[in-house]
Short mmCIF file of C-alpha atoms in Angstrom, two decimals:
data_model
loop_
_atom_site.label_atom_id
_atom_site.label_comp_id
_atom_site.label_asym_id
_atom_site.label_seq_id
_atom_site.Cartn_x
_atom_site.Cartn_y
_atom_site.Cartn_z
CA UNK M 29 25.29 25.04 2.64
CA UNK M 30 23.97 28.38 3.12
CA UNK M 31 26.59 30.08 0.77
CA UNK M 32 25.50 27.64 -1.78
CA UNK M 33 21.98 28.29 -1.31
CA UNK M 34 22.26 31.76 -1.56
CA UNK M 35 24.59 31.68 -4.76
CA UNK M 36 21.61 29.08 -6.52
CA UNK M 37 18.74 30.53 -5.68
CA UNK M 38 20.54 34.01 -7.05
CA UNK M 39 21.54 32.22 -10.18
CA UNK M 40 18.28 30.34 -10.76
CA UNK M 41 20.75 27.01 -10.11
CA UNK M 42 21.02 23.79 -8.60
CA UNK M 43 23.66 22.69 -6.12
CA UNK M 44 24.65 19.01 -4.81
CA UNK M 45 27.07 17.44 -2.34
CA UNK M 46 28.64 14.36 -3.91
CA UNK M 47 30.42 11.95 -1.82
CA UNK M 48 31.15 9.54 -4.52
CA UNK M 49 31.70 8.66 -8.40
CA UNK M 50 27.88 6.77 -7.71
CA UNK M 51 26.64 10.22 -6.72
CA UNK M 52 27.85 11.75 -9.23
CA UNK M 53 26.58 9.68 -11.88
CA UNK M 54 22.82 10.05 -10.40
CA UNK M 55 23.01 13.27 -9.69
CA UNK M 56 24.46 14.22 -13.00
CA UNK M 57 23.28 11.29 -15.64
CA UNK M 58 19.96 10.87 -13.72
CA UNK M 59 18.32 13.85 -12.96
CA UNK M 60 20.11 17.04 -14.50
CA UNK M 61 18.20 16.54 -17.66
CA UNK M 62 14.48 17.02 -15.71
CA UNK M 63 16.24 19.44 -13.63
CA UNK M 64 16.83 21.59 -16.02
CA UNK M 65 13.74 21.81 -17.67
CA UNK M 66 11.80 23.89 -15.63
CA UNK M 67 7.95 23.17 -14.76
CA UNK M 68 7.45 26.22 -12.19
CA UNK M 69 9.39 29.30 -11.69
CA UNK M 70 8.61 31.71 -8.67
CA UNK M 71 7.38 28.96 -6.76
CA UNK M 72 5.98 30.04 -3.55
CA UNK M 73 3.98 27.73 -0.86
CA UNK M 74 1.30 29.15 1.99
CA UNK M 75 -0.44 27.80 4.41
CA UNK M 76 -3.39 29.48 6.04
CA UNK M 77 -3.85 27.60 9.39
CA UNK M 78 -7.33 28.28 10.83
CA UNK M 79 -6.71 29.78 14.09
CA UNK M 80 -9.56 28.77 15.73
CA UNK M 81 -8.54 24.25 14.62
CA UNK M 82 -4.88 24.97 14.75
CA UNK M 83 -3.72 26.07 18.31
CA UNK M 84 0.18 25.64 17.68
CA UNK M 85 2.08 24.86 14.21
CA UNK M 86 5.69 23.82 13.78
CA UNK M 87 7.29 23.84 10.45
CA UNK M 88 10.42 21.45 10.27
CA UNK M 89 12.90 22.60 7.86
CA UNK M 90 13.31 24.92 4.80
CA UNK M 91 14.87 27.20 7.24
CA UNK M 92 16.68 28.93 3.83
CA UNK M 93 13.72 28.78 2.16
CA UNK M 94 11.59 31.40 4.39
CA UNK M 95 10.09 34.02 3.16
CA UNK M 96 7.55 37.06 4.75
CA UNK M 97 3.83 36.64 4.32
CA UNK M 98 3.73 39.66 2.50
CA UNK M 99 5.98 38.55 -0.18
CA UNK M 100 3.53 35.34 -1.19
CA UNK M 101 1.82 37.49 -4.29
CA UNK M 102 4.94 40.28 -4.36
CA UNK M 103 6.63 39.17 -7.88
CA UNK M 104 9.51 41.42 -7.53
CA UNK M 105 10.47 38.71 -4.69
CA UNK M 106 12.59 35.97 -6.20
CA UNK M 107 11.65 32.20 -5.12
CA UNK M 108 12.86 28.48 -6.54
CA UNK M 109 12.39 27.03 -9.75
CA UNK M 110 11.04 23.07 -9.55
CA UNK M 111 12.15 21.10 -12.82
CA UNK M 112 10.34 18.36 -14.17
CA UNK M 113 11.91 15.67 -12.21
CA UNK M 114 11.96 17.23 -8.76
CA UNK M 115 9.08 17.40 -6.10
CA UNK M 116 9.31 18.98 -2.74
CA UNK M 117 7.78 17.79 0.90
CA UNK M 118 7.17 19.89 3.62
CA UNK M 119 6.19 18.57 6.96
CA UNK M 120 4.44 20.42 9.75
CA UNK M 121 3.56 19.27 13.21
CA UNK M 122 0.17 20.44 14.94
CA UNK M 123 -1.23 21.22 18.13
CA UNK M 124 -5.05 20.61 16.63
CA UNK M 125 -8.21 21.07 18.94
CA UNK M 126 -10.78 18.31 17.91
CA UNK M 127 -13.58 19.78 19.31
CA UNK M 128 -16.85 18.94 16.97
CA UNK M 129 -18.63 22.09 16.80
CA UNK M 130 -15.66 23.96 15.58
CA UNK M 131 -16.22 25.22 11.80
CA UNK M 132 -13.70 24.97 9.11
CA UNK M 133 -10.89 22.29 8.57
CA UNK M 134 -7.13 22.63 9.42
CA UNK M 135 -6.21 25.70 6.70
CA UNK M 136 -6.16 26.35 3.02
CA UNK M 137 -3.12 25.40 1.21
CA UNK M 138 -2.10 28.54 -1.75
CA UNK M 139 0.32 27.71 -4.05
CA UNK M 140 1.72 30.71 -6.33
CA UNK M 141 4.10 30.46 -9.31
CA UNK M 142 5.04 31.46 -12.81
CA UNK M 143 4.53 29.57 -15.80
CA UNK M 144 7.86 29.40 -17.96
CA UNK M 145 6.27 29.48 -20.97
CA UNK M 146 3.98 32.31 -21.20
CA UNK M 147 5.70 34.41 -18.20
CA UNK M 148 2.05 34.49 -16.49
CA UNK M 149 1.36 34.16 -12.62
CA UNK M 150 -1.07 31.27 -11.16
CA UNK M 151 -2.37 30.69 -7.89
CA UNK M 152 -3.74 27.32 -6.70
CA UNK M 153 -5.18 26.77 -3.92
CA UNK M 154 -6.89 23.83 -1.82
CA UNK M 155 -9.17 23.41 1.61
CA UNK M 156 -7.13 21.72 4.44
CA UNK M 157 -9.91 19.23 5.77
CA UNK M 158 -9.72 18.19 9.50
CA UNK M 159 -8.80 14.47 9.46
CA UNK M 160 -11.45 12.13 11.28
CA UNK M 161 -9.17 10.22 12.82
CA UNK M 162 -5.41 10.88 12.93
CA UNK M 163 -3.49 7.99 12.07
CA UNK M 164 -0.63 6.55 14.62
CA UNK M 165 3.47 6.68 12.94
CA UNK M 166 3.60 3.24 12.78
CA UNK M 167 0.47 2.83 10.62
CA UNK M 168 0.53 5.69 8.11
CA UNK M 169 2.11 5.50 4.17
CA UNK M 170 5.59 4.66 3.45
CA UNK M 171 5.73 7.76 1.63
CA UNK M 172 4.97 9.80 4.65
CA UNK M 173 7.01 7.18 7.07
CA UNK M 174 9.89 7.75 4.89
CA UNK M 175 9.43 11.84 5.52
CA UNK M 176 9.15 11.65 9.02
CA UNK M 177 12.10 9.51 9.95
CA UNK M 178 14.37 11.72 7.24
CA UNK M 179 12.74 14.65 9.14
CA UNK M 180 13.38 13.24 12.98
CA UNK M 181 17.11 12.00 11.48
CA UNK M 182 17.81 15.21 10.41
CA UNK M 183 16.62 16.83 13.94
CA UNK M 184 18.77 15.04 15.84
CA UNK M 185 21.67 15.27 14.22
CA UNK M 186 20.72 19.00 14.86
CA UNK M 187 19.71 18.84 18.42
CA UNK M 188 16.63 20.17 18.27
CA UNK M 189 15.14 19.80 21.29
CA UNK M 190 11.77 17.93 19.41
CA UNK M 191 13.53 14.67 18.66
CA UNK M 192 15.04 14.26 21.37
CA UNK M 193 12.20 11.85 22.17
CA UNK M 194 13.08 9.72 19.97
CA UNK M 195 16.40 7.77 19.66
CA UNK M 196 18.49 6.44 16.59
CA UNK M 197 17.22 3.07 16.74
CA UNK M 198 13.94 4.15 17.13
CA UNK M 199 13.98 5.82 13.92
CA UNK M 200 15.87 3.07 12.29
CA UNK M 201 12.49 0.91 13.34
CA UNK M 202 10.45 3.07 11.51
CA UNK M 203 12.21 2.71 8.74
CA UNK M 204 11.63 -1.23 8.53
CA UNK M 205 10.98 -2.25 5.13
CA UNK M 206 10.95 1.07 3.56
CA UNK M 207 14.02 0.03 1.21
CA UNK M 208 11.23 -3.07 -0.30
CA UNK M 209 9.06 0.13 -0.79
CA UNK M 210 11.30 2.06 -2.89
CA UNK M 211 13.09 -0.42 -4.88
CA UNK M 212 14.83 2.45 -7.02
CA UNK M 213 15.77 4.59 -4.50
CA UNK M 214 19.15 3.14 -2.63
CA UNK M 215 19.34 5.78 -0.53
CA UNK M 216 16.56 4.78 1.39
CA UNK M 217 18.76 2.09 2.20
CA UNK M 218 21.56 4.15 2.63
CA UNK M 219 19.75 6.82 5.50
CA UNK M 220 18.91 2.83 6.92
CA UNK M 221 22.75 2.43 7.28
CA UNK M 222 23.60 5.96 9.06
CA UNK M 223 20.60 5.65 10.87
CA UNK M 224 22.04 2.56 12.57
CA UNK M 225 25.64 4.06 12.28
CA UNK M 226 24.53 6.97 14.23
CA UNK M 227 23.06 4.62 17.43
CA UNK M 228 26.85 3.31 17.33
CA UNK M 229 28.62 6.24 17.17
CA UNK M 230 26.35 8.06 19.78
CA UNK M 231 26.67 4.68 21.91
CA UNK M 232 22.69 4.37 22.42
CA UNK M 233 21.22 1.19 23.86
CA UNK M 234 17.55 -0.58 22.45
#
């Protein structure tokens, strides 16, 4: 994985692992055509936590996909490409002091990248408000409930010491009707099906 990674992000590429004919046809058929056309080049993602709302910050993932905090406005540093059809997620988990007379929200999100067309550099950015009330797992989006059990899955089968908190099963409950939620998207389903494979093989009890 890291080989590839390095030889893509090189070669302004794309790389997938295909375990069947049914991959390949989605991978290929599906999405290479609004892969290729890219929206963003140089794409490069900040966050600017607020040090005096954000006491401890964890980013999960994109360990390949680091770069300095110098090299956020250095264009001679190389970063992905997003295509038309892709969209990325990156999850972060917070140690957050709620106290009220604190000023400021969480951080300011910057996003920097270059436009394919006219070669030109842009830089978005937007406030990171401090939620009112944070919202329990079992109660938030299936958008972001999808996220965090991929996230958690992916953890464990790591051994990170963060998930281990939270078994298979447990994961596979947060999953629960997530597949009705994404009708067009089997592998929902399918991380349903290694989820519970994964209690099995690992022998874990409810």
């Amino acid at each position: 994985d890291a080989l590839l990674e390095e030889i893509t992000r090189n070669g302004d590429g794309r790389y997938a692992f295909l375990n069947s004919i049914d991959d390949a046809s989605e991978d290929f058929s599906e999405k290479l055509a609004g892969t290729l056309r890219v929206a963003a080049a140089d794409v490069k993602v900040q966050i600017e936590w607020n040090p005096a709302r954000v006491k401890r910050y964890r980013q999960i993932g994109y360990d390949l996909h680091q770069l300095k905090k110098e090299d956020f406005r250095d264009n001679t540093v190389d970063a992905a490409e997003i295509g038309e059809a892709e969209s990325g997620t990156a999850l972060y988990v917070l140690q957050i002091d709620e106290d009220p007379d604190i000023i400021g929200g969480l951080g300011t999100l910057n996003v920097r990248y270059r436009d394919p067309a006219s070669g030109l550099y842009r830089e978005l950015n937007w406030p990171l408000p401090m939620p009112h009330r944070v919202q329990e797992a079992g109660n938030v989006s299936p958008s972001m409930r999808l996220a965090m059990s991929s996230a958690f899955f992916g953890e464990r089968l790591a051994g990170s010491p963060y998930a281990q908190g939270y078994s298979f099963h447990d994961l596979y409950s947060m999953t629960a009707g997530l597949p009705e939620a994404f009708p067009n998207q089997p592998r929902v389903a399918q991380m349903q099906a290694m989820l519970l494979q994964a209690s099995e093989l690992f022998r874990e009890t409810k």
